[in-house]
């Protein structure tokens, strides 16, 4: 594992990378959480060069705002330039999956593929159902190494709501003609139907719903998640026809 603090605009972002080959970047959820995706990266690191990072205001990264989604997308694009990739696979979990999708829609020419784990699609109509289910049962959580930043959470969610109002967003999603793996847990407190809607819009989406799995898929069903991730990355490796680094 190689840790590196990268200066992006006016902030220093924590990053780490493992493995070699196909470049993949993973975005953690929240918004406002530090990185917790090492178990996800670990199952792919013999097949790909996996990058993880903490968004500004989170974990070990600098606490310089703004903390909106547009800034997170811009930071992610600067990280791509810093690491020297023409294109890479963008992925994430929960809000991080939504961030990866938004990045792909804004920079489709920079995306080789996408990995969405427990994402919530391009609607917020699921939130009332989530609140009801959350009152009925709890979900298994990872051990978070750093405190949750409430300011990042508030601004990230506010800007996400605004972004979803874009009437052109469904067309942007439909125009994202790259391989996409979507994995959802059947027993996630957040319903699966937004993911089904999103998969129907994406030309090359492959949706897997793991029976009895919860939101943090690797905690409840690591074997199934590992199988889906490795099969997808192997297919991308087999179909790659271009060098990854900027010439």
CSV table of C-alpha atoms in Angstrom, one decimal:
chain,number,residue,atom,x,y,z
A,1,UNK,CA,0.0,0.0,0.0
A,2,UNK,CA,1.3,3.4,-0.9
A,3,UNK,CA,-0.2,6.5,0.9
A,4,UNK,CA,0.1,9.9,-0.6
A,5,UNK,CA,-1.2,13.4,0.2
A,6,UNK,CA,-2.1,15.2,-3.0
A,7,UNK,CA,-2.4,18.9,-3.3
A,8,UNK,CA,-5.6,19.7,-5.2
A,9,UNK,CA,-6.5,23.3,-5.7
A,10,UNK,CA,-6.6,24.7,-2.1
A,11,UNK,CA,-6.7,21.4,-0.2
A,12,UNK,CA,-4.5,18.4,0.6
A,13,UNK,CA,-6.3,15.1,0.0
A,14,UNK,CA,-5.4,11.8,1.5
A,15,UNK,CA,-5.0,8.9,-1.0
A,16,UNK,CA,-3.7,5.4,-1.0
A,17,UNK,CA,-3.2,2.9,-3.8
A,18,UNK,CA,-2.6,-0.9,-4.1
A,19,UNK,CA,-2.1,-3.3,-6.9
A,20,UNK,CA,-1.1,-2.9,-10.5
A,21,UNK,CA,-2.9,-2.7,-13.9
A,22,UNK,CA,-6.4,-1.4,-14.6
A,23,UNK,CA,-6.9,1.9,-12.8
A,24,UNK,CA,-9.8,2.0,-10.4
A,25,UNK,CA,-10.8,4.7,-8.0
A,26,UNK,CA,-13.2,4.1,-5.1
A,27,UNK,CA,-15.2,6.8,-3.3
A,28,UNK,CA,-16.5,6.2,0.2
A,29,UNK,CA,-20.0,7.1,1.3
A,30,UNK,CA,-21.5,9.5,3.8
A,31,UNK,CA,-21.0,12.1,2.7
A,32,UNK,CA,-18.7,13.0,5.5
A,33,UNK,CA,-17.1,9.7,6.3
A,34,UNK,CA,-13.4,8.8,6.1
A,35,UNK,CA,-12.2,5.9,4.0
A,36,UNK,CA,-13.6,2.5,4.9
A,37,UNK,CA,-13.3,0.7,1.6
A,38,UNK,CA,-10.0,-1.2,2.2
A,39,UNK,CA,-11.8,-4.6,2.2
A,40,UNK,CA,-13.4,-3.8,-1.1
A,41,UNK,CA,-10.1,-2.8,-2.7
A,42,UNK,CA,-8.3,-5.8,-1.3
A,43,UNK,CA,-10.4,-8.3,-3.4
A,44,UNK,CA,-9.3,-6.6,-6.6
A,45,UNK,CA,-5.7,-5.5,-6.0
A,46,UNK,CA,-4.2,-8.5,-7.8
A,47,UNK,CA,-6.3,-7.5,-10.9
A,48,UNK,CA,-6.1,-3.7,-10.8
A,49,UNK,CA,-4.4,-0.6,-9.5
A,50,UNK,CA,-6.9,0.5,-6.9
A,51,UNK,CA,-7.0,4.0,-5.6
A,52,UNK,CA,-8.9,5.2,-2.5
A,53,UNK,CA,-9.2,8.7,-1.3
A,54,UNK,CA,-10.9,10.8,1.4
A,55,UNK,CA,-13.0,13.8,0.2
A,56,UNK,CA,-12.2,17.2,1.6
A,57,UNK,CA,-13.3,17.6,5.2
A,58,UNK,CA,-13.2,13.9,5.7
A,59,UNK,CA,-10.7,11.7,7.6
A,60,UNK,CA,-7.1,12.7,6.9
A,61,UNK,CA,-7.9,15.1,4.1
A,62,UNK,CA,-7.8,18.9,4.7
A,63,UNK,CA,-10.8,20.7,6.1
A,64,UNK,CA,-11.1,23.3,3.4
A,65,UNK,CA,-14.5,23.8,1.8
A,66,UNK,CA,-16.7,24.0,-0.1
A,67,UNK,CA,-18.0,20.5,0.5
A,68,UNK,CA,-20.6,20.3,-2.3
A,69,UNK,CA,-20.8,17.6,-4.9
A,70,UNK,CA,-19.5,19.7,-7.7
A,71,UNK,CA,-16.3,20.3,-5.8
A,72,UNK,CA,-15.9,16.6,-5.0
A,73,UNK,CA,-16.3,15.9,-8.8
A,74,UNK,CA,-13.6,18.5,-9.6
A,75,UNK,CA,-11.3,17.1,-6.9
A,76,UNK,CA,-11.7,13.6,-8.3
A,77,UNK,CA,-10.9,14.8,-11.8
A,78,UNK,CA,-7.7,16.5,-10.5
A,79,UNK,CA,-6.7,13.3,-8.9
A,80,UNK,CA,-7.0,11.5,-12.2
A,81,UNK,CA,-4.7,14.1,-13.8
A,82,UNK,CA,-2.3,13.8,-10.9
A,83,UNK,CA,-2.1,10.0,-11.3
A,84,UNK,CA,-1.7,10.4,-15.0
A,85,UNK,CA,-4.6,8.4,-16.4
A,86,UNK,CA,-6.4,9.0,-19.7
A,87,UNK,CA,-9.3,7.1,-18.4
A,88,UNK,CA,-10.1,5.0,-15.3
A,89,UNK,CA,-12.8,3.0,-13.7
A,90,UNK,CA,-14.8,5.0,-11.1
A,91,UNK,CA,-16.6,3.3,-8.3
A,92,UNK,CA,-18.0,3.8,-4.8
A,93,UNK,CA,-20.3,2.8,-2.1
A,94,UNK,CA,-23.5,4.4,-1.1
A,95,UNK,CA,-23.1,8.2,-1.5
A,96,UNK,CA,-19.7,7.4,-3.0
A,97,UNK,CA,-21.5,5.3,-5.7
A,98,UNK,CA,-23.7,8.3,-6.4
A,99,UNK,CA,-20.6,10.6,-6.6
A,100,UNK,CA,-18.9,8.1,-9.1
A,101,UNK,CA,-22.0,8.2,-11.3
A,102,UNK,CA,-22.1,12.0,-11.2
A,103,UNK,CA,-18.4,12.1,-12.1
A,104,UNK,CA,-19.0,9.7,-15.0
A,105,UNK,CA,-21.9,11.8,-16.3
A,106,UNK,CA,-19.8,15.0,-16.2
A,107,UNK,CA,-16.6,13.4,-17.5
A,108,UNK,CA,-17.8,10.5,-19.7
A,109,UNK,CA,-14.7,10.7,-21.9
A,110,UNK,CA,-12.5,9.8,-18.8
A,111,UNK,CA,-14.4,6.7,-17.7
A,112,UNK,CA,-13.6,3.1,-18.7
A,113,UNK,CA,-16.3,1.6,-16.5
A,114,UNK,CA,-18.2,2.1,-13.3
A,115,UNK,CA,-18.7,0.1,-10.0
A,116,UNK,CA,-21.8,1.0,-7.9
A,117,UNK,CA,-22.2,-0.6,-4.5
A,118,UNK,CA,-25.4,0.1,-2.6
A,119,UNK,CA,-26.1,3.3,-4.6
A,120,UNK,CA,-29.4,5.1,-4.5
A,121,UNK,CA,-29.9,6.0,-8.2
A,122,UNK,CA,-31.0,9.4,-9.4
A,123,UNK,CA,-34.0,9.9,-7.2
A,124,UNK,CA,-34.7,10.8,-3.5
A,125,UNK,CA,-38.1,9.3,-3.5
A,126,UNK,CA,-36.8,6.3,-1.5
A,127,UNK,CA,-35.9,8.4,1.6
A,128,UNK,CA,-39.3,8.1,3.4
A,129,UNK,CA,-39.2,4.3,3.0
A,130,UNK,CA,-35.7,4.3,4.4
A,131,UNK,CA,-36.7,6.3,7.5
A,132,UNK,CA,-39.6,3.8,8.2
A,133,UNK,CA,-37.4,0.8,7.8
A,134,UNK,CA,-34.6,2.3,9.9
A,135,UNK,CA,-37.1,2.6,12.8
A,136,UNK,CA,-37.8,-1.2,12.5
A,137,UNK,CA,-34.3,-2.6,12.4
A,138,UNK,CA,-30.6,-1.7,12.6
A,139,UNK,CA,-27.8,-2.5,10.1
A,140,UNK,CA,-24.3,-3.9,10.6
A,141,UNK,CA,-21.7,-1.1,10.4
A,142,UNK,CA,-18.0,-1.1,9.8
A,143,UNK,CA,-15.6,0.4,12.4
A,144,UNK,CA,-15.1,4.0,11.2
A,145,UNK,CA,-11.6,5.2,12.0
A,146,UNK,CA,-12.5,8.9,11.9
A,147,UNK,CA,-15.5,11.0,13.1
A,148,UNK,CA,-18.2,11.8,10.7
A,149,UNK,CA,-18.1,15.4,9.5
A,150,UNK,CA,-21.7,16.7,9.8
A,151,UNK,CA,-20.9,19.9,7.8
A,152,UNK,CA,-19.7,17.8,4.8
A,153,UNK,CA,-22.8,15.6,5.2
A,154,UNK,CA,-25.2,18.6,5.1
A,155,UNK,CA,-23.6,20.3,2.2
A,156,UNK,CA,-23.0,17.2,0.2
A,157,UNK,CA,-26.6,16.1,0.5
A,158,UNK,CA,-27.9,19.6,-0.2
A,159,UNK,CA,-25.9,19.8,-3.4
A,160,UNK,CA,-26.9,16.3,-4.4
A,161,UNK,CA,-30.6,17.2,-4.1
A,162,UNK,CA,-30.0,20.2,-6.3
A,163,UNK,CA,-28.1,18.1,-8.8
A,164,UNK,CA,-30.9,15.6,-9.1
A,165,UNK,CA,-33.3,18.4,-10.2
A,166,UNK,CA,-31.4,18.7,-13.5
A,167,UNK,CA,-33.9,17.8,-16.2
A,168,UNK,CA,-31.1,16.6,-18.5
A,169,UNK,CA,-29.7,14.1,-16.0
A,170,UNK,CA,-31.6,11.0,-17.3
A,171,UNK,CA,-30.2,11.7,-20.8
A,172,UNK,CA,-26.7,12.1,-19.4
A,173,UNK,CA,-27.1,8.7,-17.6
A,174,UNK,CA,-28.5,7.0,-20.7
A,175,UNK,CA,-25.5,8.4,-22.7
A,176,UNK,CA,-23.0,6.7,-20.4
A,177,UNK,CA,-22.2,3.8,-22.7
A,178,UNK,CA,-19.6,2.0,-20.6
A,179,UNK,CA,-19.7,-1.3,-18.6
A,180,UNK,CA,-21.3,-0.8,-15.2
A,181,UNK,CA,-21.5,-3.2,-12.3
A,182,UNK,CA,-24.2,-2.5,-9.8
A,183,UNK,CA,-24.4,-4.6,-6.6
A,184,UNK,CA,-27.2,-4.1,-4.1
A,185,UNK,CA,-28.2,-5.9,-0.9
A,186,UNK,CA,-31.7,-7.3,-0.7
A,187,UNK,CA,-31.9,-6.4,3.0
A,188,UNK,CA,-30.4,-2.9,2.7
A,189,UNK,CA,-32.5,-0.4,4.7
A,190,UNK,CA,-32.5,1.6,1.5
A,191,UNK,CA,-34.9,0.0,-1.1
A,192,UNK,CA,-33.5,-1.6,-4.3
A,193,UNK,CA,-36.0,-0.1,-6.7
A,194,UNK,CA,-33.9,3.1,-7.4
A,195,UNK,CA,-31.0,0.9,-8.5
A,196,UNK,CA,-33.4,-1.1,-10.9
A,197,UNK,CA,-34.5,2.2,-12.4
A,198,UNK,CA,-30.9,3.4,-12.8
A,199,UNK,CA,-29.9,0.0,-14.4
A,200,UNK,CA,-32.7,0.4,-16.9
A,201,UNK,CA,-31.3,3.8,-18.0
A,202,UNK,CA,-27.7,2.7,-18.3
A,203,UNK,CA,-26.9,1.0,-21.7
A,204,UNK,CA,-24.4,-1.5,-20.3
A,205,UNK,CA,-25.5,-2.0,-16.7
A,206,UNK,CA,-25.3,-5.4,-15.0
A,207,UNK,CA,-27.3,-5.4,-11.7
A,208,UNK,CA,-26.7,-8.0,-9.0
A,209,UNK,CA,-29.0,-8.1,-5.9
A,210,UNK,CA,-27.5,-10.3,-3.2
A,211,UNK,CA,-30.1,-12.1,-1.2
A,212,UNK,CA,-30.1,-11.2,2.5
A,213,UNK,CA,-27.2,-8.8,2.1
A,214,UNK,CA,-27.2,-5.4,3.9
A,215,UNK,CA,-25.9,-2.0,3.0
A,216,UNK,CA,-22.2,-2.8,3.8
A,217,UNK,CA,-22.1,-5.8,1.5
A,218,UNK,CA,-18.7,-7.0,2.4
A,219,UNK,CA,-19.6,-7.3,6.1
A,220,UNK,CA,-22.6,-9.7,5.5
A,221,UNK,CA,-21.8,-11.4,2.2
A,222,UNK,CA,-18.1,-11.0,1.3
A,223,UNK,CA,-17.9,-14.1,-0.9
A,224,UNK,CA,-20.7,-13.0,-3.2
A,225,UNK,CA,-19.4,-9.5,-3.5
A,226,UNK,CA,-15.9,-10.7,-4.2
A,227,UNK,CA,-17.2,-12.9,-7.0
A,228,UNK,CA,-19.1,-10.1,-8.7
A,229,UNK,CA,-16.3,-7.6,-8.4
A,230,UNK,CA,-13.6,-9.9,-9.7
A,231,UNK,CA,-15.6,-11.2,-12.6
A,232,UNK,CA,-16.4,-7.6,-13.6
A,233,UNK,CA,-12.7,-6.4,-13.4
A,234,UNK,CA,-11.5,-9.5,-15.3
A,235,UNK,CA,-14.0,-8.7,-18.1
A,236,UNK,CA,-12.7,-5.1,-18.2
A,237,UNK,CA,-9.1,-6.4,-18.3
A,238,UNK,CA,-9.9,-8.7,-21.2
A,239,UNK,CA,-11.6,-6.0,-23.2
A,240,UNK,CA,-9.0,-3.2,-22.6
A,241,UNK,CA,-7.6,-2.1,-25.9
A,242,UNK,CA,-5.7,1.1,-24.8
A,243,UNK,CA,-2.9,2.1,-22.5
A,244,UNK,CA,-4.1,3.6,-19.3
A,245,UNK,CA,-1.4,6.2,-18.7
A,246,UNK,CA,-1.4,9.6,-20.4
A,247,UNK,CA,1.2,9.6,-23.2
